[in-house]
mmCIF file of C-alpha atoms in Angstrom:
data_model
loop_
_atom_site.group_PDB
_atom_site.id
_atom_site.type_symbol
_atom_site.label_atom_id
_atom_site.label_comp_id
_atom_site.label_asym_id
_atom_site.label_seq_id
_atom_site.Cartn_x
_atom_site.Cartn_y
_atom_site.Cartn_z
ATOM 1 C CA UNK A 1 -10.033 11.433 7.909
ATOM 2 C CA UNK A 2 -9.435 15.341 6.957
ATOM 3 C CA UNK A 3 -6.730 17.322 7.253
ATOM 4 C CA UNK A 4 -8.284 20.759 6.492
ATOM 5 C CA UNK A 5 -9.768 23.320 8.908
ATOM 6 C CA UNK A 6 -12.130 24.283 7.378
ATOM 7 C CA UNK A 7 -13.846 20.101 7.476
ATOM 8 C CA UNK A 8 -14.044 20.801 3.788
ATOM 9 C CA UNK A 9 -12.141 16.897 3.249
ATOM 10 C CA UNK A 10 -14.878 14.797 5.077
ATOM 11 C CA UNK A 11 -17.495 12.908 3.222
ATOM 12 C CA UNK A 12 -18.931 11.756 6.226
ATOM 13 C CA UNK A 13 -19.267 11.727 9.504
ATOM 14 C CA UNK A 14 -16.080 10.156 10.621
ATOM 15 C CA UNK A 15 -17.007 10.234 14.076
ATOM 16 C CA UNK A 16 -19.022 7.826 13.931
ATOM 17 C CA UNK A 17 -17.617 5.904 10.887
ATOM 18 C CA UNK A 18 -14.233 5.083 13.470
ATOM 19 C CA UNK A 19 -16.637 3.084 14.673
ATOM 20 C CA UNK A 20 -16.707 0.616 12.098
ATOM 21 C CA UNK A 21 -13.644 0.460 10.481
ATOM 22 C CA UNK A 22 -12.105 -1.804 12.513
ATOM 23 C CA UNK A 23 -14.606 -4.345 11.578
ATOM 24 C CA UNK A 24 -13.786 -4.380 7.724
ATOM 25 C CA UNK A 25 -10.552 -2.527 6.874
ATOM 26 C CA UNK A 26 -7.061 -3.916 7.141
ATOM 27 C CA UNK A 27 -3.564 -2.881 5.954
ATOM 28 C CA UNK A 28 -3.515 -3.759 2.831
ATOM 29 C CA UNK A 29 0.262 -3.743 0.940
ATOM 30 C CA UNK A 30 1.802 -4.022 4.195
ATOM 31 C CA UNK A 31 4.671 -6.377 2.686
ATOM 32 C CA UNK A 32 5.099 -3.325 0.298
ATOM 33 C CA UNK A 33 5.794 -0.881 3.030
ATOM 34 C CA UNK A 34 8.197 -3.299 4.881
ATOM 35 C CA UNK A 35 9.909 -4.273 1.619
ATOM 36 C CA UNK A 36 10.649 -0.520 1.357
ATOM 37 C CA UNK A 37 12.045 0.265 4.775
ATOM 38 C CA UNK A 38 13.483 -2.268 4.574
ATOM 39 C CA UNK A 39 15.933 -1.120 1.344
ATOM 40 C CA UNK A 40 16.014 1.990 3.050
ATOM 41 C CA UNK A 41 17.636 1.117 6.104
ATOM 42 C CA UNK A 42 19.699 -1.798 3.905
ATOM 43 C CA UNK A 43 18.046 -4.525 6.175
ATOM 44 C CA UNK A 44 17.818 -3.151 10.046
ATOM 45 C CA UNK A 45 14.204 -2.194 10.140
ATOM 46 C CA UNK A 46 14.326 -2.061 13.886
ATOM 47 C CA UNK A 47 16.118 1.072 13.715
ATOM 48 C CA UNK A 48 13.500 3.130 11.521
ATOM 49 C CA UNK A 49 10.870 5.525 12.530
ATOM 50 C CA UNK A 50 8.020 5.984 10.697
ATOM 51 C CA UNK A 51 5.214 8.436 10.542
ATOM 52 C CA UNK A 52 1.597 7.572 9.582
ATOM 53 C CA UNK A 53 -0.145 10.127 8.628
ATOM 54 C CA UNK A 54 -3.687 10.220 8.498
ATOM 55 C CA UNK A 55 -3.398 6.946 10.353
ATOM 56 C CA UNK A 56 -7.380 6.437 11.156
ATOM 57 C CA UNK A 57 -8.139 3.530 13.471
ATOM 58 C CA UNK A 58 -4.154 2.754 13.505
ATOM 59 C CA UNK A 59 -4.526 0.042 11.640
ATOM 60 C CA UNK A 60 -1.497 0.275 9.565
ATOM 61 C CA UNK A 61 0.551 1.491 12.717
ATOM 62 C CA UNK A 62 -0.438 -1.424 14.665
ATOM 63 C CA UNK A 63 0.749 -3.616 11.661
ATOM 64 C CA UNK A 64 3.825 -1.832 10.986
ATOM 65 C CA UNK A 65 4.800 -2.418 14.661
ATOM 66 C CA UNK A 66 6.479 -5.515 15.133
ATOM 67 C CA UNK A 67 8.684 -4.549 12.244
ATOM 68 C CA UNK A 68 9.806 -1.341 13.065
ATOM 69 C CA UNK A 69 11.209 1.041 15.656
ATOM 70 C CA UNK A 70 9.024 3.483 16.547
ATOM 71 C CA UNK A 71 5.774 4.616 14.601
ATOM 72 C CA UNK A 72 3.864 8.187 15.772
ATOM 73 C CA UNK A 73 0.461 7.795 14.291
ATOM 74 C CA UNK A 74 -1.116 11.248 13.154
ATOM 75 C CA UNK A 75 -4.354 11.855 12.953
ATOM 76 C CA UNK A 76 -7.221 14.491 12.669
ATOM 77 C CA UNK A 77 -10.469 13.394 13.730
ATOM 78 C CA UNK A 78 -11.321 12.580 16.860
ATOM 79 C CA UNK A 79 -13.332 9.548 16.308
ATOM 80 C CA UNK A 80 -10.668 8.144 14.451
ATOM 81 C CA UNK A 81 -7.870 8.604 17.121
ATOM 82 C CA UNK A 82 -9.688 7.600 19.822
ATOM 83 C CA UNK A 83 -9.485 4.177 18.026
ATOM 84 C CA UNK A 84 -6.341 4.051 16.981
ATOM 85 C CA UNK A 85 -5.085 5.045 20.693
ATOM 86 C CA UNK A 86 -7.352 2.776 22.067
ATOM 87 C CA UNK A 87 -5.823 -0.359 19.403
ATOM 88 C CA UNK A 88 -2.165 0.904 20.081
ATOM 89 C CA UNK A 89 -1.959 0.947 23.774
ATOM 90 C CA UNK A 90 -0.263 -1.783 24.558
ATOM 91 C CA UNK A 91 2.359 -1.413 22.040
ATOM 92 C CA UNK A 92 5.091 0.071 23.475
ATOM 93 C CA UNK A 93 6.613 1.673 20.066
ATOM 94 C CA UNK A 94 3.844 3.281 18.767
ATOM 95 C CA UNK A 95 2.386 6.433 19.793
ATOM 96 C CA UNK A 96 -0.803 8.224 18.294
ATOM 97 C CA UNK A 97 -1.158 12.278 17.927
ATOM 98 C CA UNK A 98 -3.891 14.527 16.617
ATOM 99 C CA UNK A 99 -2.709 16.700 14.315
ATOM 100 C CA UNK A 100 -3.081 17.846 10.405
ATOM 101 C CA UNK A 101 -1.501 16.925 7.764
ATOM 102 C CA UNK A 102 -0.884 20.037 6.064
ATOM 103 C CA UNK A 103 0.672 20.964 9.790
ATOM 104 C CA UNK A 104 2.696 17.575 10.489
ATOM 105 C CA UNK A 105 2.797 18.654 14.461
ATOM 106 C CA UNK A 106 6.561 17.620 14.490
ATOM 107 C CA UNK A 107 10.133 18.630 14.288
ATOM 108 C CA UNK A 108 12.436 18.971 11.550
ATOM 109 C CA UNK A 109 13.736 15.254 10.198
ATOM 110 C CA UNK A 110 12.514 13.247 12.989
ATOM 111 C CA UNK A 111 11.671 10.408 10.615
ATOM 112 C CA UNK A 112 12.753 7.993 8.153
ATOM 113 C CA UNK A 113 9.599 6.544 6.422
ATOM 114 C CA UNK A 114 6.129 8.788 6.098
ATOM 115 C CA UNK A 115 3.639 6.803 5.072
ATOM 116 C CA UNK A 116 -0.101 7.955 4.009
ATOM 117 C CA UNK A 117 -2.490 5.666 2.961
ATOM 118 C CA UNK A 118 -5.910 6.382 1.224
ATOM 119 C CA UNK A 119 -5.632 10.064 2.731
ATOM 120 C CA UNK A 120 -4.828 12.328 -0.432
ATOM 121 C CA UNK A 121 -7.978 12.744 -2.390
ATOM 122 C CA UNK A 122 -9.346 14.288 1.238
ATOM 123 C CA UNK A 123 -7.085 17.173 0.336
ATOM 124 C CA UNK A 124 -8.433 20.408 -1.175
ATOM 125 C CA UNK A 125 -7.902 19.364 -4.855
ATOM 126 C CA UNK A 126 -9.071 22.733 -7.033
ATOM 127 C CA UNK A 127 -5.308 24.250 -7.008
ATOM 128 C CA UNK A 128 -3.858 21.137 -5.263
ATOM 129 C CA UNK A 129 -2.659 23.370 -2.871
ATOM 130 C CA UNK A 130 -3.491 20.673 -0.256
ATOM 131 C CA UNK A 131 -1.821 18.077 -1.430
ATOM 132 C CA UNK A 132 1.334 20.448 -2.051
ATOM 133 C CA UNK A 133 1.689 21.833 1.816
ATOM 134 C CA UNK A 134 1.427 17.643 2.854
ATOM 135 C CA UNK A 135 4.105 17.154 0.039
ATOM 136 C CA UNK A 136 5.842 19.830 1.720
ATOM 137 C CA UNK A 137 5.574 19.218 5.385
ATOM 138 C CA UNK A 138 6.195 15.995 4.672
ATOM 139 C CA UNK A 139 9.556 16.239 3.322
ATOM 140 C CA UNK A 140 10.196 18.605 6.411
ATOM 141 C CA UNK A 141 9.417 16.064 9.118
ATOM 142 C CA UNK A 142 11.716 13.555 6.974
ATOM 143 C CA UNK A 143 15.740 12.886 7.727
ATOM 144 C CA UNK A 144 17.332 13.937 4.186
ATOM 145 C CA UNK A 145 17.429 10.484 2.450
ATOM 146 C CA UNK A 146 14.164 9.891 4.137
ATOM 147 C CA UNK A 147 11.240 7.907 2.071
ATOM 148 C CA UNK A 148 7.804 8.821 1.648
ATOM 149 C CA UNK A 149 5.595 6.023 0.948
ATOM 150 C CA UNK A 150 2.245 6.968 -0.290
ATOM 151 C CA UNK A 151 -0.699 4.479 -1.003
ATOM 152 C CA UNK A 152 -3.852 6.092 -3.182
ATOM 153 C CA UNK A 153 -5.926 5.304 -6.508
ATOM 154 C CA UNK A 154 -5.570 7.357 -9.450
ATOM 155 C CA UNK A 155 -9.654 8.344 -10.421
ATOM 156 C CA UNK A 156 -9.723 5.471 -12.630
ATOM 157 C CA UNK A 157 -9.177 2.999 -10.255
ATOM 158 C CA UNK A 158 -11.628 4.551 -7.933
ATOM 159 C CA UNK A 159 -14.291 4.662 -10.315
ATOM 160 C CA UNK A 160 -13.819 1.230 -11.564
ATOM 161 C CA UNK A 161 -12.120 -0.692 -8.548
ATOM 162 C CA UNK A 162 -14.856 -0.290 -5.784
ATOM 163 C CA UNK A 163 -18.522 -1.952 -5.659
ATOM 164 C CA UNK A 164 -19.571 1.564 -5.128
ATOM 165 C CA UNK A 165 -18.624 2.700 -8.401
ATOM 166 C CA UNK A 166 -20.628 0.042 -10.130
ATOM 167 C CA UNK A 167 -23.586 0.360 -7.781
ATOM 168 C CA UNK A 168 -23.983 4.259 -7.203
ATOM 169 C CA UNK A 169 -22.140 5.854 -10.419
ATOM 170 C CA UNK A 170 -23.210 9.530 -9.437
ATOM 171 C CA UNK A 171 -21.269 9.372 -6.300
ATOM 172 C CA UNK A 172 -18.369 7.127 -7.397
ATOM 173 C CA UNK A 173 -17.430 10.019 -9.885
ATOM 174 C CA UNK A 174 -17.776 12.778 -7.248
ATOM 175 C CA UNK A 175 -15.062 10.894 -5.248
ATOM 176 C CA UNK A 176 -12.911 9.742 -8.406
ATOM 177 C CA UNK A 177 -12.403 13.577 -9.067
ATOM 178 C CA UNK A 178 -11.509 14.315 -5.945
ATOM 179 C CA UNK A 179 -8.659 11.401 -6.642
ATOM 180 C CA UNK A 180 -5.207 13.115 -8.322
ATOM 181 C CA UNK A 181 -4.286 12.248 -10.834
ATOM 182 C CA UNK A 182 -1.030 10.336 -10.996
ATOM 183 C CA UNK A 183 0.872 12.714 -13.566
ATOM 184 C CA UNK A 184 0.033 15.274 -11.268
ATOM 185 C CA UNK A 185 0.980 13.616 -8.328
ATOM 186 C CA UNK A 186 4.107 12.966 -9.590
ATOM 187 C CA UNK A 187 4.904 16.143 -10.571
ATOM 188 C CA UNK A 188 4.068 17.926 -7.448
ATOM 189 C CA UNK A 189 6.105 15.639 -5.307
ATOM 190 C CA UNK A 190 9.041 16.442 -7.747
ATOM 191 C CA UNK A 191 8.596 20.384 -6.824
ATOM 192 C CA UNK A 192 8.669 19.257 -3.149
ATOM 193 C CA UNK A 193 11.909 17.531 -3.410
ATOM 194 C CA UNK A 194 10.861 13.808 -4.053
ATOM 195 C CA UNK A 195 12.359 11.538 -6.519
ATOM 196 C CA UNK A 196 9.723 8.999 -7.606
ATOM 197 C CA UNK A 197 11.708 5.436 -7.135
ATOM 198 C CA UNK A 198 8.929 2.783 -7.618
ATOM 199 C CA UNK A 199 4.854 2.738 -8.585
ATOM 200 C CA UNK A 200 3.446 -0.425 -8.001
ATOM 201 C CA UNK A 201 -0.144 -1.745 -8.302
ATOM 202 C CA UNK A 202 -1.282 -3.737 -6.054
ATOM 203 C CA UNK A 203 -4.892 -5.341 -6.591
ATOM 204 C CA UNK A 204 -4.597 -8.488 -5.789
ATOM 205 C CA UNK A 205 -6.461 -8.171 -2.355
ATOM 206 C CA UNK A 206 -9.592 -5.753 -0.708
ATOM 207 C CA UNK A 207 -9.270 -3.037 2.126
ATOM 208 C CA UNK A 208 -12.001 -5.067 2.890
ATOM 209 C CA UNK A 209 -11.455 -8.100 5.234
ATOM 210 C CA UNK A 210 -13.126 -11.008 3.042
ATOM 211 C CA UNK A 211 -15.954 -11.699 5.084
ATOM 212 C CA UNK A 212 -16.698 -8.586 5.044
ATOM 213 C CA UNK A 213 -16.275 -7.479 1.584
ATOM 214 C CA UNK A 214 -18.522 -10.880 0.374
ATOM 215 C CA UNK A 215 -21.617 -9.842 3.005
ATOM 216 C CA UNK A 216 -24.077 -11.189 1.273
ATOM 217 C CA UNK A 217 -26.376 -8.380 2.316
ATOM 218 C CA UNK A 218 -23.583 -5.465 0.820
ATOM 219 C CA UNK A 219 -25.311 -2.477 0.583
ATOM 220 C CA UNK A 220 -28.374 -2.746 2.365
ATOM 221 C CA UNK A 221 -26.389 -3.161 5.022
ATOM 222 C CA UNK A 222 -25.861 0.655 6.706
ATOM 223 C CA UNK A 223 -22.016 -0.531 8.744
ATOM 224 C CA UNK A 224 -21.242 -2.254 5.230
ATOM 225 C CA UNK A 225 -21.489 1.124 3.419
ATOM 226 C CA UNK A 226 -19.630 3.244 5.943
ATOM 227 C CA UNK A 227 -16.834 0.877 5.025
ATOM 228 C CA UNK A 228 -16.749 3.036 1.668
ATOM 229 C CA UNK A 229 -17.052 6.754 2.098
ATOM 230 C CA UNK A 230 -18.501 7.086 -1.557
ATOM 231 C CA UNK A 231 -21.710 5.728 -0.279
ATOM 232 C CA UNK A 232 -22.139 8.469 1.596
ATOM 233 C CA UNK A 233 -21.899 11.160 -1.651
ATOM 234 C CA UNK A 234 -25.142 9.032 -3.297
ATOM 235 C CA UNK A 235 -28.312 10.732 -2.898
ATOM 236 C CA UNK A 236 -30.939 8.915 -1.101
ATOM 237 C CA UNK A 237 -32.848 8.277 -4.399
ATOM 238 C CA UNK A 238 -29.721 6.546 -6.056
ATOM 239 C CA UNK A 239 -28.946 4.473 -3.043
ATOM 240 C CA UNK A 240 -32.712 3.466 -2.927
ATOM 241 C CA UNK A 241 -31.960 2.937 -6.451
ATOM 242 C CA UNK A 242 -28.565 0.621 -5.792
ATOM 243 C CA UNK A 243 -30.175 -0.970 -2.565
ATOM 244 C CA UNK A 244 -33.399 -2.163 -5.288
ATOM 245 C CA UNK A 245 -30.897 -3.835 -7.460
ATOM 246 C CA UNK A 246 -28.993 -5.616 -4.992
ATOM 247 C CA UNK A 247 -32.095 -7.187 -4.075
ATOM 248 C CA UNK A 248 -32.857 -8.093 -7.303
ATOM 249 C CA UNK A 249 -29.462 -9.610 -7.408
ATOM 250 C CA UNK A 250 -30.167 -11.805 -4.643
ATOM 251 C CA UNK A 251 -32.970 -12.915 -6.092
ATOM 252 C CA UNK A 252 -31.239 -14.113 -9.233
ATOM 253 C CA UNK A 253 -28.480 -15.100 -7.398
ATOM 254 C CA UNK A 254 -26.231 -13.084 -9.110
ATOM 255 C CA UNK A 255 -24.832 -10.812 -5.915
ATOM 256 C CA UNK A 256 -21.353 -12.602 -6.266
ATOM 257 C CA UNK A 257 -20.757 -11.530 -10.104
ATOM 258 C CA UNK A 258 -20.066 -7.964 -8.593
ATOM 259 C CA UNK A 259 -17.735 -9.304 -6.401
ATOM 260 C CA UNK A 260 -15.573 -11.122 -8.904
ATOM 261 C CA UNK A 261 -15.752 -7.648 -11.326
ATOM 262 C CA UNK A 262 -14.089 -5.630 -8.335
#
C-alpha cells in the first residue's frame, strides 16, 4: 500500500507482497463496519456505497459485498490491485480503481461510508500533511452526513500487539512512529470536518487467519514475514538475531507463549 508519489509510504516491496496476502490476512472487524452502515442508513444497507480506500488484495471489499450496494475499491500499487480485481470479478457490485489516496480519483459526494483500514501510518507523518489531504479528500468524496470509518493502531498497540514487535524491537519502533497518534488523529479529522462518534478496540481476533498466525515455523518462514511489513524494516543482523531465537523456542517448546502474549 502507498499513497504518495514520491513511494516514500512503502516498507516493502508490495509487488510482490500482493502475492501473499491473500494467504494470511482477512477482514478483521467486519461486523464493526456493517454495524456502522448499518446506523447510518437506519437499517437498509443495500442502498449504501462505500469506498475502500487503500483496499489491497480487496479483501475487505469482497467481504463488505454481500451487505452492501456498491463498493469502488481504491488502490495504489499495482501488485495489490491486480489482486483485488482479480478476487472481485465476479461480484457484480464491486469495482476496483488505482488511484491515491491523497487524490481520491472521484467526484464530489459519491459515497456514503469511506472506509480505510491499516493504511494511515503509510502516510507522510513529519507534518501529517498526508494524513490531512486523505482527511480532506475524504470528506470530499463523502455525501454530507456521510461516515468515515477508519481502522489503525495507535504506536502502542503496534509496538506491543504484533509478534514482530516482540521479536525484532528495532524495526517494530520504526513502524510504531510512523503510527499517529490517536490525539492527533482525532484532532486532525476535527479540522477536516469529522465529528468523532465511536472508538472501539477490537483485539479479540488476528489479521492473521489462525493457521497462519500459529505456523509453527513463524519467522523463519520468508511468506510468514511478508504477512507483517515491520519485518521488512529489521536489519538482516536482527532478523538473524529473531530467526536464532525462534529456534531456540522450538527447541524448548516454548514457540506458542508468543502467541498467547500477542
Amino acid at each position: 500500500l502507498t499513497f504518495l508519489d514520491s513511494m516514500a509510504g512503502e516498507y516493502e516491496d508490495y509487488n510482490t507482497t500482493s502475492k501473499d496476502y491473500d494467504t494470511g490476512r482477512r477482514p478483521v472487524g467486519l461486523e464493526v463496519f456493517i454495524g456502522a452502515i448499518a446506523r447510518l442508513m437506519d437499517g437498509q444497507l443495500k442502498k449504501a456505497t462505500v469506498v475502500d480506500i487503500g483496499c489491497g488484495t480487496g479483501n475487505y471489499a469482497a467481504a463488505l459485498s454481500p451487505f452492501v450496494g456498491q463498493v469502488t475499491g481504491v488502490e495504489y500499487n499495482s501488485g495489490m490491485l491486480e489482486q483485488a480485481r482479480r478476487k472481485t470479478a465476479h461480484l457484480s457490485n464491486v469495482k476496483v480503481i488505482q488511484g491515491d489516496a491523497t487524490k481520491i480519483p472521484l467526484p464530489d459526494g459519491v459515497c456514503d461510508v469511506v472506509t480505510c483500514t491499516q493504511v494511515i501510518h503509510h502516510l507522510v507523518r513529519e507534518d501529517f500533511s498526508g494524513l490531512c489531504q486523505f482527511l480532506k479528500e475524504a470528506k470530499r468524496v463523502l455525501k454530507q452526513k456521510g461516515v468515515l470509518i477508519v481502522n489503525t493502531c495507535s504506536p502502542e498497540q503496534s509496538l506491543k500487539c504484533w509478534i514482530s514487535g516482540l521479536m525484532v524491537p528495532n524495526a517494530g519502533k520504526i513502524v510504531s512512529e510512523k503510527h499517529v497518534p490517536l490525539d492527533i488523529l482525532y484532532s486532525k479529522m476535527s479540522d477536516a470536518g469529522f465529528t468523532v462518534n465511536a472508538v472501539l478496540t477490537h483485539c479479540f481476533q488476528t489479521l492473521y487467519a489462525p493457521s497462519v498466525f500459529k505456523d509453527p515455523l513463524g519467522p523463519l518462514s520468508k511468506e510468514w514475514r511478508s504477512l507483517d511489513s515491520v519485518w521488512s524494516c529489521a536489519s538482516d543482523e536482527e532478523l538473524e538475531q529473531a530467526q536464532l531465537e525462534w529456534k531456540r523456542r522450538q527447541k524448548e517448546g516454548t514457540t506458542h507463549e508468543i502467541f498467547e502474549e500477542r
